[in-house]
Amino acid sequence: MFKKNRWFQPFLFFVLVVTITLTLITKTTAQSDTISHPLEPLTVEEITTTVSLLKKEKSLTEAARFPNISLHEPDKQKVLNFQTGDFIPRQAFVIVLEPLQNKTFEAIIDLSNKAIVSWNEIPNVQPPILDEEYEEL
């Protein structure tokens, strides 16, 4: 029979916690930023790249808000012909609100080349409401 030691249960608990933590970390990092289909949503890295590029290239103010940053879907034929392992050109569609200037813009960003494909002011529109605007009500 086992002799009961004071350190055995804490040691067993420690090993269990470390094992679970390492498993979760491995699963989380293995899933992040891998694109396996052309219609997968933008990754955190792609969204960060999009915002950084727009702030730099368009000299946006600190007050600029981004009510929508989403995948600009590729041509339907490219999606239908997609095979696992194919290069996936990715673009982001962005709505930018400059509240200090009372202007709204729409942009398309080429994430592969880190370039702005289009940038258009959309006059006389209100972009989707933001959470912070709800709080002001």
Short mmCIF file of N, CA and C in Angstrom, two decimals:
data_model
loop_
_atom_site.label_atom_id
_atom_site.label_comp_id
_atom_site.label_asym_id
_atom_site.label_seq_id
_atom_site.Cartn_x
_atom_site.Cartn_y
_atom_site.Cartn_z
N MET A 1 0.82 -1.19 0.00
CA MET A 1 0.00 0.00 0.00
C MET A 1 0.86 1.25 0.00
N PHE A 2 0.27 2.31 -0.56
CA PHE A 2 0.97 3.59 -0.57
C PHE A 2 0.96 4.20 0.81
N LYS A 3 2.08 4.75 1.12
CA LYS A 3 2.17 5.54 2.34
C LYS A 3 1.70 6.94 2.00
N LYS A 4 0.84 7.51 2.78
CA LYS A 4 0.34 8.85 2.49
C LYS A 4 1.41 9.87 2.82
N ASN A 5 1.78 10.63 1.82
CA ASN A 5 2.75 11.71 2.01
C ASN A 5 2.01 13.04 1.93
N ARG A 6 2.49 14.02 2.65
CA ARG A 6 1.86 15.34 2.65
C ARG A 6 2.02 16.04 1.30
N TRP A 7 3.03 15.71 0.57
CA TRP A 7 3.30 16.43 -0.68
C TRP A 7 2.64 15.78 -1.89
N PHE A 8 2.14 14.56 -1.75
CA PHE A 8 1.63 13.84 -2.91
C PHE A 8 0.42 14.53 -3.55
N GLN A 9 -0.60 14.88 -2.78
CA GLN A 9 -1.79 15.51 -3.34
C GLN A 9 -1.49 16.88 -3.95
N PRO A 10 -0.74 17.76 -3.27
CA PRO A 10 -0.40 19.03 -3.93
C PRO A 10 0.41 18.84 -5.21
N PHE A 11 1.30 17.87 -5.21
CA PHE A 11 2.11 17.60 -6.40
C PHE A 11 1.21 17.12 -7.54
N LEU A 12 0.29 16.22 -7.24
CA LEU A 12 -0.63 15.72 -8.24
C LEU A 12 -1.50 16.84 -8.81
N PHE A 13 -1.98 17.73 -7.95
CA PHE A 13 -2.77 18.88 -8.37
C PHE A 13 -1.94 19.78 -9.28
N PHE A 14 -0.70 20.04 -8.93
CA PHE A 14 0.19 20.88 -9.73
C PHE A 14 0.38 20.29 -11.12
N VAL A 15 0.65 18.99 -11.20
CA VAL A 15 0.85 18.32 -12.49
C VAL A 15 -0.41 18.42 -13.34
N LEU A 16 -1.56 18.25 -12.73
CA LEU A 16 -2.82 18.35 -13.45
C LEU A 16 -3.05 19.75 -14.02
N VAL A 17 -2.80 20.77 -13.22
CA VAL A 17 -2.98 22.16 -13.66
C VAL A 17 -2.03 22.49 -14.80
N VAL A 18 -0.77 22.10 -14.69
CA VAL A 18 0.22 22.37 -15.75
C VAL A 18 -0.18 21.66 -17.04
N THR A 19 -0.61 20.44 -16.94
CA THR A 19 -1.01 19.68 -18.13
C THR A 19 -2.19 20.33 -18.84
N ILE A 20 -3.19 20.72 -18.09
CA ILE A 20 -4.37 21.37 -18.68
C ILE A 20 -3.98 22.70 -19.31
N THR A 21 -3.18 23.48 -18.62
CA THR A 21 -2.75 24.78 -19.14
C THR A 21 -1.98 24.63 -20.45
N LEU A 22 -1.03 23.71 -20.49
CA LEU A 22 -0.25 23.50 -21.72
C LEU A 22 -1.12 23.01 -22.86
N THR A 23 -2.09 22.18 -22.57
CA THR A 23 -3.01 21.71 -23.61
C THR A 23 -3.82 22.86 -24.19
N LEU A 24 -4.34 23.72 -23.33
CA LEU A 24 -5.12 24.86 -23.81
C LEU A 24 -4.27 25.83 -24.61
N ILE A 25 -3.06 26.09 -24.16
CA ILE A 25 -2.17 27.00 -24.89
C ILE A 25 -1.86 26.44 -26.26
N THR A 26 -1.56 25.16 -26.34
CA THR A 26 -1.24 24.53 -27.62
C THR A 26 -2.42 24.61 -28.58
N LYS A 27 -3.62 24.31 -28.09
CA LYS A 27 -4.80 24.37 -28.96
C LYS A 27 -5.08 25.79 -29.42
N THR A 28 -4.92 26.76 -28.54
CA THR A 28 -5.20 28.15 -28.89
C THR A 28 -4.22 28.65 -29.93
N THR A 29 -2.93 28.40 -29.75
CA THR A 29 -1.95 28.91 -30.71
C THR A 29 -2.00 28.14 -32.02
N ALA A 30 -2.37 26.88 -31.98
CA ALA A 30 -2.45 26.10 -33.21
C ALA A 30 -3.60 26.59 -34.09
N GLN A 31 -4.67 27.11 -33.50
CA GLN A 31 -5.82 27.54 -34.28
C GLN A 31 -5.72 28.98 -34.75
N SER A 32 -4.87 29.77 -34.15
CA SER A 32 -4.86 31.20 -34.46
C SER A 32 -4.22 31.48 -35.81
N ASP A 33 -4.85 32.37 -36.54
CA ASP A 33 -4.33 32.93 -37.78
C ASP A 33 -4.07 31.91 -38.89
N THR A 34 -4.75 30.79 -38.88
CA THR A 34 -4.64 29.87 -40.00
C THR A 34 -5.92 29.99 -40.83
N ILE A 35 -5.73 30.18 -42.12
CA ILE A 35 -6.86 30.36 -43.03
C ILE A 35 -6.97 29.11 -43.88
N SER A 36 -8.08 28.40 -43.74
CA SER A 36 -8.23 27.17 -44.51
C SER A 36 -9.32 27.28 -45.57
N HIS A 37 -10.03 28.41 -45.57
CA HIS A 37 -11.09 28.61 -46.57
C HIS A 37 -11.19 30.11 -46.89
N PRO A 38 -11.45 30.46 -48.14
CA PRO A 38 -11.49 31.87 -48.54
C PRO A 38 -12.53 32.72 -47.81
N LEU A 39 -13.57 32.11 -47.26
CA LEU A 39 -14.63 32.88 -46.62
C LEU A 39 -14.49 32.93 -45.09
N GLU A 40 -13.37 32.45 -44.57
CA GLU A 40 -13.17 32.55 -43.12
C GLU A 40 -13.09 34.02 -42.72
N PRO A 41 -13.62 34.36 -41.54
CA PRO A 41 -13.56 35.76 -41.09
C PRO A 41 -12.11 36.22 -40.94
N LEU A 42 -11.94 37.52 -40.91
CA LEU A 42 -10.60 38.08 -40.71
C LEU A 42 -10.03 37.65 -39.37
N THR A 43 -8.73 37.46 -39.35
CA THR A 43 -8.05 37.12 -38.10
C THR A 43 -7.74 38.40 -37.33
N VAL A 44 -7.36 38.25 -36.10
CA VAL A 44 -6.98 39.41 -35.28
C VAL A 44 -5.81 40.14 -35.93
N GLU A 45 -4.85 39.40 -36.45
CA GLU A 45 -3.70 40.01 -37.11
C GLU A 45 -4.12 40.82 -38.34
N GLU A 46 -5.05 40.29 -39.12
CA GLU A 46 -5.52 40.99 -40.31
C GLU A 46 -6.27 42.27 -39.93
N ILE A 47 -7.05 42.23 -38.89
CA ILE A 47 -7.77 43.43 -38.44
C ILE A 47 -6.78 44.48 -37.93
N THR A 48 -5.80 44.05 -37.16
CA THR A 48 -4.78 44.97 -36.66
C THR A 48 -3.99 45.60 -37.80
N THR A 49 -3.63 44.81 -38.79
CA THR A 49 -2.93 45.33 -39.97
C THR A 49 -3.78 46.36 -40.70
N THR A 50 -5.05 46.07 -40.85
CA THR A 50 -5.98 46.97 -41.54
C THR A 50 -6.05 48.33 -40.85
N VAL A 51 -6.26 48.32 -39.54
CA VAL A 51 -6.37 49.57 -38.79
C VAL A 51 -5.05 50.34 -38.83
N SER A 52 -3.94 49.66 -38.64
CA SER A 52 -2.63 50.33 -38.66
C SER A 52 -2.35 50.98 -40.01
N LEU A 53 -2.65 50.26 -41.07
CA LEU A 53 -2.42 50.78 -42.42
C LEU A 53 -3.27 52.03 -42.68
N LEU A 54 -4.54 51.97 -42.32
CA LEU A 54 -5.41 53.12 -42.55
C LEU A 54 -4.99 54.33 -41.71
N LYS A 55 -4.64 54.11 -40.47
CA LYS A 55 -4.21 55.23 -39.61
C LYS A 55 -2.95 55.88 -40.17
N LYS A 56 -2.05 55.07 -40.69
CA LYS A 56 -0.79 55.59 -41.23
C LYS A 56 -0.99 56.29 -42.58
N GLU A 57 -1.66 55.61 -43.50
CA GLU A 57 -1.78 56.12 -44.87
C GLU A 57 -2.79 57.26 -45.01
N LYS A 58 -3.82 57.26 -44.20
CA LYS A 58 -4.89 58.26 -44.33
C LYS A 58 -4.85 59.30 -43.21
N SER A 59 -3.85 59.25 -42.39
CA SER A 59 -3.67 60.23 -41.30
C SER A 59 -4.97 60.43 -40.51
N LEU A 60 -5.54 59.35 -40.07
CA LEU A 60 -6.77 59.42 -39.31
C LEU A 60 -6.50 59.99 -37.92
N THR A 61 -7.49 60.67 -37.37
CA THR A 61 -7.34 61.24 -36.03
C THR A 61 -7.49 60.13 -34.98
N GLU A 62 -7.14 60.45 -33.75
CA GLU A 62 -7.32 59.50 -32.65
C GLU A 62 -8.80 59.22 -32.40
N ALA A 63 -9.66 60.12 -32.81
CA ALA A 63 -11.10 59.95 -32.61
C ALA A 63 -11.73 59.02 -33.65
N ALA A 64 -10.98 58.64 -34.67
CA ALA A 64 -11.53 57.78 -35.73
C ALA A 64 -12.05 56.48 -35.15
N ARG A 65 -13.18 56.05 -35.66
CA ARG A 65 -13.81 54.81 -35.21
C ARG A 65 -14.02 53.89 -36.41
N PHE A 66 -14.08 52.60 -36.12
CA PHE A 66 -14.21 51.59 -37.17
C PHE A 66 -15.45 50.73 -36.88
N PRO A 67 -16.64 51.21 -37.30
CA PRO A 67 -17.87 50.47 -37.02
C PRO A 67 -17.93 49.09 -37.69
N ASN A 68 -17.17 48.92 -38.77
CA ASN A 68 -17.19 47.63 -39.47
C ASN A 68 -15.83 47.36 -40.08
N ILE A 69 -15.27 46.22 -39.71
CA ILE A 69 -14.08 45.68 -40.38
C ILE A 69 -14.40 44.22 -40.63
N SER A 70 -14.56 43.88 -41.90
CA SER A 70 -14.97 42.51 -42.23
C SER A 70 -14.27 42.04 -43.50
N LEU A 71 -14.45 40.77 -43.79
CA LEU A 71 -13.86 40.21 -45.00
C LEU A 71 -14.55 40.78 -46.23
N HIS A 72 -13.76 41.27 -47.17
CA HIS A 72 -14.29 41.63 -48.49
C HIS A 72 -14.22 40.34 -49.30
N GLU A 73 -15.38 39.76 -49.55
CA GLU A 73 -15.41 38.42 -50.13
C GLU A 73 -14.80 38.38 -51.52
N PRO A 74 -14.02 37.32 -51.78
CA PRO A 74 -13.45 37.16 -53.12
C PRO A 74 -14.52 36.78 -54.14
N ASP A 75 -14.14 36.83 -55.39
CA ASP A 75 -15.02 36.46 -56.49
C ASP A 75 -15.58 35.05 -56.26
N LYS A 76 -16.85 34.86 -56.56
CA LYS A 76 -17.51 33.58 -56.30
C LYS A 76 -16.80 32.42 -57.00
N GLN A 77 -16.32 32.65 -58.21
CA GLN A 77 -15.65 31.58 -58.95
C GLN A 77 -14.37 31.14 -58.24
N LYS A 78 -13.63 32.09 -57.65
CA LYS A 78 -12.42 31.74 -56.90
C LYS A 78 -12.76 30.88 -55.69
N VAL A 79 -13.87 31.20 -55.04
CA VAL A 79 -14.29 30.42 -53.88
C VAL A 79 -14.69 29.01 -54.31
N LEU A 80 -15.45 28.91 -55.40
CA LEU A 80 -15.90 27.60 -55.86
C LEU A 80 -14.74 26.72 -56.33
N ASN A 81 -13.70 27.35 -56.90
CA ASN A 81 -12.55 26.59 -57.41
C ASN A 81 -11.46 26.37 -56.36
N PHE A 82 -11.66 26.85 -55.16
CA PHE A 82 -10.63 26.76 -54.13
C PHE A 82 -10.33 25.30 -53.77
N GLN A 83 -9.04 25.01 -53.68
CA GLN A 83 -8.55 23.71 -53.23
C GLN A 83 -7.67 23.93 -52.00
N THR A 84 -7.71 23.01 -51.05
CA THR A 84 -6.88 23.13 -49.85
C THR A 84 -5.43 23.32 -50.25
N GLY A 85 -4.81 24.33 -49.65
CA GLY A 85 -3.41 24.64 -49.95
C GLY A 85 -3.25 25.77 -50.96
N ASP A 86 -4.32 26.15 -51.66
CA ASP A 86 -4.25 27.26 -52.61
C ASP A 86 -3.98 28.57 -51.87
N PHE A 87 -3.32 29.49 -52.56
CA PHE A 87 -3.11 30.83 -52.01
C PHE A 87 -4.47 31.51 -51.92
N ILE A 88 -4.71 32.17 -50.81
CA ILE A 88 -5.98 32.84 -50.60
C ILE A 88 -5.75 34.35 -50.54
N PRO A 89 -6.03 35.09 -51.63
CA PRO A 89 -5.90 36.54 -51.54
C PRO A 89 -6.98 37.07 -50.58
N ARG A 90 -6.56 37.89 -49.64
CA ARG A 90 -7.49 38.37 -48.62
C ARG A 90 -7.61 39.88 -48.70
N GLN A 91 -8.84 40.37 -48.58
CA GLN A 91 -9.11 41.80 -48.54
C GLN A 91 -10.07 42.09 -47.40
N ALA A 92 -9.93 43.28 -46.85
CA ALA A 92 -10.82 43.71 -45.77
C ALA A 92 -11.70 44.85 -46.29
N PHE A 93 -12.95 44.82 -45.89
CA PHE A 93 -13.87 45.93 -46.14
C PHE A 93 -14.01 46.69 -44.82
N VAL A 94 -13.87 48.01 -44.89
CA VAL A 94 -13.85 48.81 -43.67
C VAL A 94 -14.77 50.03 -43.82
N ILE A 95 -15.51 50.31 -42.75
CA ILE A 95 -16.23 51.57 -42.65
C ILE A 95 -15.51 52.37 -41.58
N VAL A 96 -15.14 53.60 -41.92
CA VAL A 96 -14.40 54.48 -41.01
C VAL A 96 -15.25 55.71 -40.72
N LEU A 97 -15.39 56.02 -39.46
CA LEU A 97 -16.10 57.23 -39.03
C LEU A 97 -15.08 58.19 -38.44
N GLU A 98 -15.04 59.40 -38.99
CA GLU A 98 -14.23 60.49 -38.44
C GLU A 98 -15.19 61.47 -37.78
N PRO A 99 -15.50 61.29 -36.49
CA PRO A 99 -16.54 62.11 -35.86
C PRO A 99 -16.20 63.59 -35.76
N LEU A 100 -14.93 63.92 -35.64
CA LEU A 100 -14.56 65.33 -35.55
C LEU A 100 -14.80 66.08 -36.86
N GLN A 101 -14.73 65.36 -37.97
CA GLN A 101 -14.99 65.95 -39.28
C GLN A 101 -16.40 65.64 -39.77
N ASN A 102 -17.11 64.80 -39.03
CA ASN A 102 -18.44 64.35 -39.42
C ASN A 102 -18.42 63.73 -40.82
N LYS A 103 -17.46 62.82 -41.03
CA LYS A 103 -17.31 62.16 -42.33
C LYS A 103 -17.27 60.65 -42.13
N THR A 104 -17.79 59.96 -43.15
CA THR A 104 -17.78 58.50 -43.17
C THR A 104 -17.08 58.06 -44.44
N PHE A 105 -16.23 57.04 -44.31
CA PHE A 105 -15.47 56.52 -45.46
C PHE A 105 -15.67 55.01 -45.55
N GLU A 106 -15.55 54.50 -46.76
CA GLU A 106 -15.49 53.07 -46.99
C GLU A 106 -14.15 52.78 -47.67
N ALA A 107 -13.53 51.69 -47.23
CA ALA A 107 -12.23 51.32 -47.79
C ALA A 107 -12.17 49.83 -48.04
N ILE A 108 -11.35 49.46 -49.01
CA ILE A 108 -11.00 48.06 -49.23
C ILE A 108 -9.48 47.97 -49.13
N ILE A 109 -9.03 47.04 -48.30
CA ILE A 109 -7.60 46.88 -48.04
C ILE A 109 -7.14 45.53 -48.57
N ASP A 110 -6.07 45.54 -49.37
CA ASP A 110 -5.43 44.32 -49.83
C ASP A 110 -4.46 43.88 -48.74
N LEU A 111 -4.79 42.81 -48.04
CA LEU A 111 -3.97 42.37 -46.91
C LEU A 111 -2.69 41.67 -47.35
N SER A 112 -2.69 41.09 -48.54
CA SER A 112 -1.48 40.43 -49.04
C SER A 112 -0.38 41.43 -49.33
N ASN A 113 -0.76 42.55 -49.96
CA ASN A 113 0.22 43.59 -50.34
C ASN A 113 0.26 44.76 -49.36
N LYS A 114 -0.60 44.69 -48.34
CA LYS A 114 -0.69 45.78 -47.35
C LYS A 114 -0.86 47.12 -48.06
N ALA A 115 -1.92 47.18 -48.86
CA ALA A 115 -2.19 48.38 -49.66
C ALA A 115 -3.68 48.71 -49.63
N ILE A 116 -3.96 50.00 -49.78
CA ILE A 116 -5.35 50.46 -49.86
C ILE A 116 -5.78 50.37 -51.31
N VAL A 117 -6.79 49.55 -51.57
CA VAL A 117 -7.31 49.36 -52.92
C VAL A 117 -8.30 50.47 -53.27
N SER A 118 -9.16 50.82 -52.30
CA SER A 118 -10.09 51.92 -52.54
C SER A 118 -10.35 52.65 -51.23
N TRP A 119 -10.66 53.94 -51.38
CA TRP A 119 -10.95 54.83 -50.25
C TRP A 119 -11.94 55.86 -50.75
N ASN A 120 -13.17 55.78 -50.26
CA ASN A 120 -14.21 56.69 -50.74
C ASN A 120 -14.96 57.32 -49.57
N GLU A 121 -15.15 58.64 -49.67
CA GLU A 121 -16.01 59.30 -48.69
C GLU A 121 -17.46 59.03 -49.12
N ILE A 122 -18.28 58.69 -48.14
CA ILE A 122 -19.69 58.45 -48.40
C ILE A 122 -20.46 59.59 -47.72
N PRO A 123 -20.87 60.60 -48.51
CA PRO A 123 -21.51 61.78 -47.92
C PRO A 123 -22.93 61.49 -47.41
N ASN A 124 -23.33 62.26 -46.41
CA ASN A 124 -24.70 62.26 -45.90
C ASN A 124 -25.18 60.89 -45.38
N VAL A 125 -24.29 60.16 -44.74
CA VAL A 125 -24.69 58.87 -44.16
C VAL A 125 -24.25 58.80 -42.70
N GLN A 126 -24.93 57.96 -41.97
CA GLN A 126 -24.55 57.65 -40.59
C GLN A 126 -24.15 56.18 -40.57
N PRO A 127 -22.90 55.86 -40.22
CA PRO A 127 -22.50 54.45 -40.17
C PRO A 127 -23.22 53.73 -39.03
N PRO A 128 -23.08 52.42 -38.96
CA PRO A 128 -23.74 51.68 -37.87
C PRO A 128 -23.38 52.26 -36.51
N ILE A 129 -24.33 52.24 -35.61
CA ILE A 129 -24.13 52.80 -34.28
C ILE A 129 -23.12 51.95 -33.51
N LEU A 130 -22.31 52.63 -32.71
CA LEU A 130 -21.28 51.97 -31.92
C LEU A 130 -21.75 51.75 -30.49
N ASP A 131 -21.15 50.80 -29.81
CA ASP A 131 -21.49 50.55 -28.40
C ASP A 131 -21.33 51.81 -27.56
N GLU A 132 -20.27 52.55 -27.80
CA GLU A 132 -20.04 53.77 -27.01
C GLU A 132 -21.14 54.81 -27.21
N GLU A 133 -21.78 54.79 -28.40
CA GLU A 133 -22.89 55.71 -28.64
C GLU A 133 -24.14 55.28 -27.88
N TYR A 134 -24.33 53.97 -27.72
CA TYR A 134 -25.44 53.47 -26.90
C TYR A 134 -25.28 53.94 -25.46
N GLU A 135 -24.04 53.91 -24.97
CA GLU A 135 -23.78 54.30 -23.59
C GLU A 135 -24.10 55.77 -23.34
N GLU A 136 -23.98 56.61 -24.37
CA GLU A 136 -24.25 58.02 -24.24
C GLU A 136 -25.74 58.32 -24.15
N LEU A 137 -26.57 57.37 -24.60
CA LEU A 137 -28.02 57.61 -24.60
C LEU A 137 -28.56 57.61 -23.23
#
